[in-house]
Amino acid sequence: MSKSVYVVGAFLLTVLVPAQAQQGKATQGSSATAALDKLKKLAGEWVAADKDGKPTSQVVSAFRLTAAGSAVHETIFPGTGQEMVSVYHLDGKDLVMTHYCALGNQPRMKLDAKSPANKLVFQFAGGSNIDPAKDMHMHEGSITIVDDDHIEWSWQGYANGQRAEGHGVTMKLVRKK
C-alpha cells in the first residue's frame, strides 16, 4: 500500500506542480504573453503596400517563430544590403525586443504596457554598442495590427539624444499570399 501512495505522490509532483508553475507564468505576464501571441500570428512575409493599399512585390519584413515558439524572429529588408533582424521574446512579465541594426548596434526595446489593443508600442530600454546620448540608433517604434493581412509598421531613430529627422520609417504592409 505504501508503494502505491509513493507512485501517486510522484505522479502528482511530476504532472501537477509543473502545470501549476506554467499557469503562474501565464498569468504573471498575461498582457505581454498576449502581445507575443499577436506577433506569432504575423508569421510569414509582408510586402509594402502601394499608395492605393495594394500589395507590391517589395518584401519588407518576414516574421517566423523560433526557439520552440518562445521567440519571434523578424528579418527586415531581407536579402538586401540593409537586412536587419529583430527578435521578440518574453523576459519575465515583459515583452522585449532586440534589434540587430545595420548600423552595428543592438538597441533593446520593451513593450509599453499601455499600448492600445491593436498596437504594439516599443520604447528604448538600453542596448549594446550604443551611447544613446550621441549615437544614431533605433529608439522607438510600433506595429499596428489593422487586420490579419494588414499592418502598419513605424520605427524612429534617435541621434544626439533626440529624434533624428529623416531617420524614421513608416510603412503599410500587406501579408504576401
mmCIF file with all atom_site columns, C-alpha atoms in Angstrom:
data_model
loop_
_atom_site.group_PDB
_atom_site.id
_atom_site.type_symbol
_atom_site.label_atom_id
_atom_site.label_alt_id
_atom_site.label_comp_id
_atom_site.label_asym_id
_atom_site.label_entity_id
_atom_site.label_seq_id
_atom_site.pdbx_PDB_ins_code
_atom_site.Cartn_x
_atom_site.Cartn_y
_atom_site.Cartn_z
_atom_site.occupancy
_atom_site.B_iso_or_equiv
_atom_site.pdbx_formal_charge
_atom_site.auth_seq_id
_atom_site.auth_comp_id
_atom_site.auth_asym_id
_atom_site.auth_atom_id
_atom_site.pdbx_PDB_model_num
ATOM 1   C CA . MET A 1 1   ? 0.000  0.000  0.000   1.00 0.00 ? 1   MET A CA 1
ATOM 2   C CA . SER A 1 2   ? 2.795  2.463  0.772   1.00 0.00 ? 2   SER A CA 1
ATOM 3   C CA . LYS A 1 3   ? 4.269  1.770  -2.660  1.00 0.00 ? 3   LYS A CA 1
ATOM 4   C CA . SER A 1 4   ? 1.031  2.899  -4.373  1.00 0.00 ? 4   SER A CA 1
ATOM 5   C CA . VAL A 1 5   ? 0.941  6.056  -2.247  1.00 0.00 ? 5   VAL A CA 1
ATOM 6   C CA . TYR A 1 6   ? 4.511  6.762  -3.332  1.00 0.00 ? 6   TYR A CA 1
ATOM 7   C CA . VAL A 1 7   ? 3.612  6.249  -7.014  1.00 0.00 ? 7   VAL A CA 1
ATOM 8   C CA . VAL A 1 8   ? 0.580  8.539  -6.757  1.00 0.00 ? 8   VAL A CA 1
ATOM 9   C CA . GLY A 1 9   ? 2.656  11.172 -4.920  1.00 0.00 ? 9   GLY A CA 1
ATOM 10  C CA . ALA A 1 10  ? 5.393  11.037 -7.568  1.00 0.00 ? 10  ALA A CA 1
ATOM 11  C CA . PHE A 1 11  ? 2.766  11.392 -10.291 1.00 0.00 ? 11  PHE A CA 1
ATOM 12  C CA . LEU A 1 12  ? 1.273  14.458 -8.624  1.00 0.00 ? 12  LEU A CA 1
ATOM 13  C CA . LEU A 1 13  ? 4.701  16.072 -8.245  1.00 0.00 ? 13  LEU A CA 1
ATOM 14  C CA . THR A 1 14  ? 5.755  15.459 -11.836 1.00 0.00 ? 14  THR A CA 1
ATOM 15  C CA . VAL A 1 15  ? 2.476  16.407 -13.505 1.00 0.00 ? 15  VAL A CA 1
ATOM 16  C CA . LEU A 1 16  ? 0.566  18.865 -11.374 1.00 0.00 ? 16  LEU A CA 1
ATOM 17  C CA . VAL A 1 17  ? 3.390  21.003 -9.956  1.00 0.00 ? 17  VAL A CA 1
ATOM 18  C CA . PRO A 1 18  ? 4.909  21.927 -13.381 1.00 0.00 ? 18  PRO A CA 1
ATOM 19  C CA . ALA A 1 19  ? 1.399  22.617 -14.727 1.00 0.00 ? 19  ALA A CA 1
ATOM 20  C CA . GLN A 1 20  ? 0.719  24.941 -11.794 1.00 0.00 ? 20  GLN A CA 1
ATOM 21  C CA . ALA A 1 21  ? 4.050  26.721 -12.396 1.00 0.00 ? 21  ALA A CA 1
ATOM 22  C CA . GLN A 1 22  ? 3.188  27.238 -16.081 1.00 0.00 ? 22  GLN A CA 1
ATOM 23  C CA . GLN A 1 23  ? -0.218 28.629 -15.117 1.00 0.00 ? 23  GLN A CA 1
ATOM 24  C CA . GLY A 1 24  ? 1.504  31.111 -12.785 1.00 0.00 ? 24  GLY A CA 1
ATOM 25  C CA . LYS A 1 25  ? 3.846  32.244 -15.556 1.00 0.00 ? 25  LYS A CA 1
ATOM 26  C CA . ALA A 1 26  ? 0.956  32.796 -17.958 1.00 0.00 ? 26  ALA A CA 1
ATOM 27  C CA . THR A 1 27  ? -0.987 34.987 -15.561 1.00 0.00 ? 27  THR A CA 1
ATOM 28  C CA . GLN A 1 28  ? 2.091  36.883 -14.384 1.00 0.00 ? 28  GLN A CA 1
ATOM 29  C CA . GLY A 1 29  ? 2.748  38.433 -17.768 1.00 0.00 ? 29  GLY A CA 1
ATOM 30  C CA . SER A 1 30  ? -0.602 37.915 -19.449 1.00 0.00 ? 30  SER A CA 1
ATOM 31  C CA . SER A 1 31  ? -0.554 41.211 -21.396 1.00 0.00 ? 31  SER A CA 1
ATOM 32  C CA . ALA A 1 32  ? 2.994  40.526 -22.582 1.00 0.00 ? 32  ALA A CA 1
ATOM 33  C CA . THR A 1 33  ? 2.028  36.956 -23.438 1.00 0.00 ? 33  THR A CA 1
ATOM 34  C CA . ALA A 1 34  ? -0.992 38.198 -25.388 1.00 0.00 ? 34  ALA A CA 1
ATOM 35  C CA . ALA A 1 35  ? 1.244  40.664 -27.260 1.00 0.00 ? 35  ALA A CA 1
ATOM 36  C CA . LEU A 1 36  ? 3.733  37.904 -28.126 1.00 0.00 ? 36  LEU A CA 1
ATOM 37  C CA . ASP A 1 37  ? 0.824  35.784 -29.373 1.00 0.00 ? 37  ASP A CA 1
ATOM 38  C CA . LYS A 1 38  ? -0.174 38.672 -31.673 1.00 0.00 ? 38  LYS A CA 1
ATOM 39  C CA . LEU A 1 39  ? 3.370  38.774 -33.059 1.00 0.00 ? 39  LEU A CA 1
ATOM 40  C CA . LYS A 1 40  ? 3.330  34.998 -33.606 1.00 0.00 ? 40  LYS A CA 1
ATOM 41  C CA . LYS A 1 41  ? 0.249  35.410 -35.810 1.00 0.00 ? 41  LYS A CA 1
ATOM 42  C CA . LEU A 1 42  ? 2.315  37.656 -38.105 1.00 0.00 ? 42  LEU A CA 1
ATOM 43  C CA . ALA A 1 43  ? 4.433  34.685 -39.245 1.00 0.00 ? 43  ALA A CA 1
ATOM 44  C CA . GLY A 1 44  ? 5.045  34.962 -42.984 1.00 0.00 ? 44  GLY A CA 1
ATOM 45  C CA . GLU A 1 45  ? 6.273  37.555 -45.463 1.00 0.00 ? 45  GLU A CA 1
ATOM 46  C CA . TRP A 1 46  ? 4.984  41.116 -45.570 1.00 0.00 ? 46  TRP A CA 1
ATOM 47  C CA . VAL A 1 47  ? 5.238  43.370 -48.620 1.00 0.00 ? 47  VAL A CA 1
ATOM 48  C CA . ALA A 1 48  ? 4.963  47.129 -48.966 1.00 0.00 ? 48  ALA A CA 1
ATOM 49  C CA . ALA A 1 49  ? 1.570  48.481 -49.943 1.00 0.00 ? 49  ALA A CA 1
ATOM 50  C CA . ASP A 1 50  ? 1.300  50.958 -52.805 1.00 0.00 ? 50  ASP A CA 1
ATOM 51  C CA . LYS A 1 51  ? -0.493 54.316 -52.481 1.00 0.00 ? 51  LYS A CA 1
ATOM 52  C CA . ASP A 1 52  ? -3.834 52.537 -53.016 1.00 0.00 ? 52  ASP A CA 1
ATOM 53  C CA . GLY A 1 53  ? -3.091 49.941 -50.330 1.00 0.00 ? 53  GLY A CA 1
ATOM 54  C CA . LYS A 1 54  ? -2.467 47.155 -52.846 1.00 0.00 ? 54  LYS A CA 1
ATOM 55  C CA . PRO A 1 55  ? 0.463  44.767 -52.314 1.00 0.00 ? 55  PRO A CA 1
ATOM 56  C CA . THR A 1 56  ? 3.695  45.379 -54.220 1.00 0.00 ? 56  THR A CA 1
ATOM 57  C CA . SER A 1 57  ? 6.499  42.881 -54.816 1.00 0.00 ? 57  SER A CA 1
ATOM 58  C CA . GLN A 1 58  ? 8.834  44.545 -52.272 1.00 0.00 ? 58  GLN A CA 1
ATOM 59  C CA . VAL A 1 59  ? 9.254  42.215 -49.284 1.00 0.00 ? 59  VAL A CA 1
ATOM 60  C CA . VAL A 1 60  ? 9.863  44.477 -46.285 1.00 0.00 ? 60  VAL A CA 1
ATOM 61  C CA . SER A 1 61  ? 9.575  42.061 -43.392 1.00 0.00 ? 61  SER A CA 1
ATOM 62  C CA . ALA A 1 62  ? 9.469  38.329 -42.737 1.00 0.00 ? 62  ALA A CA 1
ATOM 63  C CA . PHE A 1 63  ? 8.312  37.007 -39.371 1.00 0.00 ? 63  PHE A CA 1
ATOM 64  C CA . ARG A 1 64  ? 8.919  33.462 -38.191 1.00 0.00 ? 64  ARG A CA 1
ATOM 65  C CA . LEU A 1 65  ? 8.743  31.559 -34.936 1.00 0.00 ? 65  LEU A CA 1
ATOM 66  C CA . THR A 1 66  ? 11.954 30.286 -33.406 1.00 0.00 ? 66  THR A CA 1
ATOM 67  C CA . ALA A 1 67  ? 13.182 28.691 -30.167 1.00 0.00 ? 67  ALA A CA 1
ATOM 68  C CA . ALA A 1 68  ? 10.268 26.258 -29.954 1.00 0.00 ? 68  ALA A CA 1
ATOM 69  C CA . GLY A 1 69  ? 7.796  29.121 -30.352 1.00 0.00 ? 69  GLY A CA 1
ATOM 70  C CA . SER A 1 70  ? 9.177  31.154 -27.446 1.00 0.00 ? 70  SER A CA 1
ATOM 71  C CA . ALA A 1 71  ? 10.502 33.928 -29.698 1.00 0.00 ? 71  ALA A CA 1
ATOM 72  C CA . VAL A 1 72  ? 9.574  35.710 -32.913 1.00 0.00 ? 72  VAL A CA 1
ATOM 73  C CA . HIS A 1 73  ? 12.371 36.419 -35.394 1.00 0.00 ? 73  HIS A CA 1
ATOM 74  C CA . GLU A 1 74  ? 11.758 39.281 -37.822 1.00 0.00 ? 74  GLU A CA 1
ATOM 75  C CA . THR A 1 75  ? 14.016 39.803 -40.822 1.00 0.00 ? 75  THR A CA 1
ATOM 76  C CA . ILE A 1 76  ? 13.729 43.358 -42.112 1.00 0.00 ? 76  ILE A CA 1
ATOM 77  C CA . PHE A 1 77  ? 14.551 44.164 -45.748 1.00 0.00 ? 77  PHE A CA 1
ATOM 78  C CA . PRO A 1 78  ? 15.545 40.516 -46.357 1.00 0.00 ? 78  PRO A CA 1
ATOM 79  C CA . GLY A 1 79  ? 18.161 39.841 -48.992 1.00 0.00 ? 79  GLY A CA 1
ATOM 80  C CA . THR A 1 80  ? 19.247 43.484 -49.269 1.00 0.00 ? 80  THR A CA 1
ATOM 81  C CA . GLY A 1 81  ? 22.382 45.298 -48.143 1.00 0.00 ? 81  GLY A CA 1
ATOM 82  C CA . GLN A 1 82  ? 20.306 46.810 -45.329 1.00 0.00 ? 82  GLN A CA 1
ATOM 83  C CA . GLU A 1 83  ? 18.999 43.496 -43.976 1.00 0.00 ? 83  GLU A CA 1
ATOM 84  C CA . MET A 1 84  ? 18.422 43.613 -40.216 1.00 0.00 ? 84  MET A CA 1
ATOM 85  C CA . VAL A 1 85  ? 16.911 41.333 -37.580 1.00 0.00 ? 85  VAL A CA 1
ATOM 86  C CA . SER A 1 86  ? 14.663 41.942 -34.588 1.00 0.00 ? 86  SER A CA 1
ATOM 87  C CA . VAL A 1 87  ? 13.941 39.217 -32.050 1.00 0.00 ? 87  VAL A CA 1
ATOM 88  C CA . TYR A 1 88  ? 10.903 39.486 -29.761 1.00 0.00 ? 88  TYR A CA 1
ATOM 89  C CA . HIS A 1 89  ? 10.549 37.377 -26.602 1.00 0.00 ? 89  HIS A CA 1
ATOM 90  C CA . LEU A 1 90  ? 9.247  37.395 -23.054 1.00 0.00 ? 90  LEU A CA 1
ATOM 91  C CA . ASP A 1 91  ? 11.550 38.475 -20.248 1.00 0.00 ? 91  ASP A CA 1
ATOM 92  C CA . GLY A 1 92  ? 9.643  37.779 -17.058 1.00 0.00 ? 92  GLY A CA 1
ATOM 93  C CA . LYS A 1 93  ? 6.428  39.790 -17.299 1.00 0.00 ? 93  LYS A CA 1
ATOM 94  C CA . ASP A 1 94  ? 7.711  41.985 -20.156 1.00 0.00 ? 94  ASP A CA 1
ATOM 95  C CA . LEU A 1 95  ? 7.762  41.606 -23.926 1.00 0.00 ? 95  LEU A CA 1
ATOM 96  C CA . VAL A 1 96  ? 11.159 42.765 -25.137 1.00 0.00 ? 96  VAL A CA 1
ATOM 97  C CA . MET A 1 97  ? 12.830 43.121 -28.492 1.00 0.00 ? 97  MET A CA 1
ATOM 98  C CA . THR A 1 98  ? 16.457 43.334 -29.560 1.00 0.00 ? 98  THR A CA 1
ATOM 99  C CA . HIS A 1 99  ? 17.044 44.979 -32.918 1.00 0.00 ? 99  HIS A CA 1
ATOM 100 C CA . TYR A 1 100 ? 20.259 43.934 -34.706 1.00 0.00 ? 100 TYR A CA 1
ATOM 101 C CA . CYS A 1 101 ? 20.765 47.070 -36.762 1.00 0.00 ? 101 CYS A CA 1
ATOM 102 C CA . ALA A 1 102 ? 22.694 47.679 -39.979 1.00 0.00 ? 102 ALA A CA 1
ATOM 103 C CA . LEU A 1 103 ? 24.436 50.455 -38.020 1.00 0.00 ? 103 LEU A CA 1
ATOM 104 C CA . GLY A 1 104 ? 26.178 47.766 -35.950 1.00 0.00 ? 104 GLY A CA 1
ATOM 105 C CA . ASN A 1 105 ? 24.367 48.477 -32.698 1.00 0.00 ? 105 ASN A CA 1
ATOM 106 C CA . GLN A 1 106 ? 21.731 46.454 -30.874 1.00 0.00 ? 106 GLN A CA 1
ATOM 107 C CA . PRO A 1 107 ? 19.041 48.563 -29.207 1.00 0.00 ? 107 PRO A CA 1
ATOM 108 C CA . ARG A 1 108 ? 16.726 46.762 -26.811 1.00 0.00 ? 108 ARG A CA 1
ATOM 109 C CA . MET A 1 109 ? 13.144 47.889 -26.508 1.00 0.00 ? 109 MET A CA 1
ATOM 110 C CA . LYS A 1 110 ? 10.318 46.966 -24.181 1.00 0.00 ? 110 LYS A CA 1
ATOM 111 C CA . LEU A 1 111 ? 6.603  46.881 -24.948 1.00 0.00 ? 111 LEU A CA 1
ATOM 112 C CA . ASP A 1 112 ? 4.762  49.810 -23.401 1.00 0.00 ? 112 ASP A CA 1
ATOM 113 C CA . ALA A 1 113 ? 2.168  48.196 -21.132 1.00 0.00 ? 113 ALA A CA 1
ATOM 114 C CA . LYS A 1 114 ? -0.258 50.999 -22.049 1.00 0.00 ? 114 LYS A CA 1
ATOM 115 C CA . SER A 1 115 ? -0.228 50.087 -25.756 1.00 0.00 ? 115 SER A CA 1
ATOM 116 C CA . PRO A 1 116 ? -3.705 50.021 -27.349 1.00 0.00 ? 116 PRO A CA 1
ATOM 117 C CA . ALA A 1 117 ? -5.110 46.546 -28.014 1.00 0.00 ? 117 ALA A CA 1
ATOM 118 C CA . ASN A 1 118 ? -4.242 46.588 -31.743 1.00 0.00 ? 118 ASN A CA 1
ATOM 119 C CA . LYS A 1 119 ? -0.922 48.448 -31.450 1.00 0.00 ? 119 LYS A CA 1
ATOM 120 C CA . LEU A 1 120 ? 2.352  47.185 -30.005 1.00 0.00 ? 120 LEU A CA 1
ATOM 121 C CA . VAL A 1 121 ? 4.404  50.211 -28.926 1.00 0.00 ? 121 VAL A CA 1
ATOM 122 C CA . PHE A 1 122 ? 8.063  49.652 -28.085 1.00 0.00 ? 122 PHE A CA 1
ATOM 123 C CA . GLN A 1 123 ? 10.294 52.060 -26.147 1.00 0.00 ? 123 GLN A CA 1
ATOM 124 C CA . PHE A 1 124 ? 14.088 52.124 -25.827 1.00 0.00 ? 124 PHE A CA 1
ATOM 125 C CA . ALA A 1 125 ? 15.356 50.181 -22.796 1.00 0.00 ? 125 ALA A CA 1
ATOM 126 C CA . GLY A 1 126 ? 19.114 50.058 -23.380 1.00 0.00 ? 126 GLY A CA 1
ATOM 127 C CA . GLY A 1 127 ? 21.331 48.276 -25.808 1.00 0.00 ? 127 GLY A CA 1
ATOM 128 C CA . SER A 1 128 ? 24.855 47.391 -26.796 1.00 0.00 ? 128 SER A CA 1
ATOM 129 C CA . ASN A 1 129 ? 27.367 49.284 -28.924 1.00 0.00 ? 129 ASN A CA 1
ATOM 130 C CA . ILE A 1 130 ? 25.317 52.479 -28.357 1.00 0.00 ? 130 ILE A CA 1
ATOM 131 C CA . ASP A 1 131 ? 25.802 55.682 -26.472 1.00 0.00 ? 131 ASP A CA 1
ATOM 132 C CA . PRO A 1 132 ? 22.168 56.870 -26.672 1.00 0.00 ? 132 PRO A CA 1
ATOM 133 C CA . ALA A 1 133 ? 23.212 60.415 -25.792 1.00 0.00 ? 133 ALA A CA 1
ATOM 134 C CA . LYS A 1 134 ? 25.066 60.737 -29.103 1.00 0.00 ? 134 LYS A CA 1
ATOM 135 C CA . ASP A 1 135 ? 24.884 57.659 -31.360 1.00 0.00 ? 135 ASP A CA 1
ATOM 136 C CA . MET A 1 136 ? 22.290 57.083 -34.065 1.00 0.00 ? 136 MET A CA 1
ATOM 137 C CA . HIS A 1 137 ? 20.061 54.166 -33.052 1.00 0.00 ? 137 HIS A CA 1
ATOM 138 C CA . MET A 1 138 ? 16.516 52.868 -33.350 1.00 0.00 ? 138 MET A CA 1
ATOM 139 C CA . HIS A 1 139 ? 14.785 54.228 -30.269 1.00 0.00 ? 139 HIS A CA 1
ATOM 140 C CA . GLU A 1 140 ? 11.068 53.576 -30.547 1.00 0.00 ? 140 GLU A CA 1
ATOM 141 C CA . GLY A 1 141 ? 8.538  52.010 -32.785 1.00 0.00 ? 141 GLY A CA 1
ATOM 142 C CA . SER A 1 142 ? 5.225  50.329 -33.210 1.00 0.00 ? 142 SER A CA 1
ATOM 143 C CA . ILE A 1 143 ? 3.386  47.641 -35.091 1.00 0.00 ? 143 ILE A CA 1
ATOM 144 C CA . THR A 1 144 ? -0.311 48.348 -35.587 1.00 0.00 ? 144 THR A CA 1
ATOM 145 C CA . ILE A 1 145 ? -2.364 45.295 -36.465 1.00 0.00 ? 145 ILE A CA 1
ATOM 146 C CA . VAL A 1 146 ? -5.086 46.526 -38.783 1.00 0.00 ? 146 VAL A CA 1
ATOM 147 C CA . ASP A 1 147 ? -6.385 43.028 -39.547 1.00 0.00 ? 147 ASP A CA 1
ATOM 148 C CA . ASP A 1 148 ? -4.929 39.550 -40.234 1.00 0.00 ? 148 ASP A CA 1
ATOM 149 C CA . ASP A 1 149 ? -3.432 40.688 -43.559 1.00 0.00 ? 149 ASP A CA 1
ATOM 150 C CA . HIS A 1 150 ? -2.548 44.367 -42.953 1.00 0.00 ? 150 HIS A CA 1
ATOM 151 C CA . ILE A 1 151 ? -0.174 46.025 -40.507 1.00 0.00 ? 151 ILE A CA 1
ATOM 152 C CA . GLU A 1 152 ? 1.329  49.479 -40.132 1.00 0.00 ? 152 GLU A CA 1
ATOM 153 C CA . TRP A 1 153 ? 4.963  49.466 -39.180 1.00 0.00 ? 153 TRP A CA 1
ATOM 154 C CA . SER A 1 154 ? 6.667  52.560 -37.774 1.00 0.00 ? 154 SER A CA 1
ATOM 155 C CA . TRP A 1 155 ? 10.171 52.971 -36.302 1.00 0.00 ? 155 TRP A CA 1
ATOM 156 C CA . GLN A 1 156 ? 12.067 56.091 -35.289 1.00 0.00 ? 156 GLN A CA 1
ATOM 157 C CA . GLY A 1 157 ? 15.801 56.680 -34.985 1.00 0.00 ? 157 GLY A CA 1
ATOM 158 C CA . TYR A 1 158 ? 17.450 58.973 -32.456 1.00 0.00 ? 158 TYR A CA 1
ATOM 159 C CA . ALA A 1 159 ? 20.815 60.746 -32.521 1.00 0.00 ? 159 ALA A CA 1
ATOM 160 C CA . ASN A 1 160 ? 22.338 63.133 -30.011 1.00 0.00 ? 160 ASN A CA 1
ATOM 161 C CA . GLY A 1 161 ? 19.679 62.079 -27.516 1.00 0.00 ? 161 GLY A CA 1
ATOM 162 C CA . GLN A 1 162 ? 16.741 63.234 -29.614 1.00 0.00 ? 162 GLN A CA 1
ATOM 163 C CA . ARG A 1 163 ? 14.529 62.246 -32.526 1.00 0.00 ? 163 ARG A CA 1
ATOM 164 C CA . ALA A 1 164 ? 16.591 62.244 -35.709 1.00 0.00 ? 164 ALA A CA 1
ATOM 165 C CA . GLU A 1 165 ? 14.568 63.787 -38.527 1.00 0.00 ? 165 GLU A CA 1
ATOM 166 C CA . GLY A 1 166 ? 14.791 61.747 -41.707 1.00 0.00 ? 166 GLY A CA 1
ATOM 167 C CA . HIS A 1 167 ? 15.747 58.591 -39.784 1.00 0.00 ? 167 HIS A CA 1
ATOM 168 C CA . GLY A 1 168 ? 12.369 57.032 -39.325 1.00 0.00 ? 168 GLY A CA 1
ATOM 169 C CA . VAL A 1 169 ? 10.277 54.708 -41.384 1.00 0.00 ? 169 VAL A CA 1
ATOM 170 C CA . THR A 1 170 ? 6.521  54.244 -41.529 1.00 0.00 ? 170 THR A CA 1
ATOM 171 C CA . MET A 1 171 ? 5.046  51.742 -43.929 1.00 0.00 ? 171 MET A CA 1
ATOM 172 C CA . LYS A 1 172 ? 1.789  49.984 -44.610 1.00 0.00 ? 172 LYS A CA 1
ATOM 173 C CA . LEU A 1 173 ? 2.437  46.285 -45.116 1.00 0.00 ? 173 LEU A CA 1
ATOM 174 C CA . VAL A 1 174 ? 0.290  43.531 -46.622 1.00 0.00 ? 174 VAL A CA 1
ATOM 175 C CA . ARG A 1 175 ? 0.698  39.820 -45.944 1.00 0.00 ? 175 ARG A CA 1
ATOM 176 C CA . LYS A 1 176 ? 2.205  38.129 -49.003 1.00 0.00 ? 176 LYS A CA 1
ATOM 177 C CA . LYS A 1 177 ? -0.170 35.494 -50.379 1.00 0.00 ? 177 LYS A CA 1
#
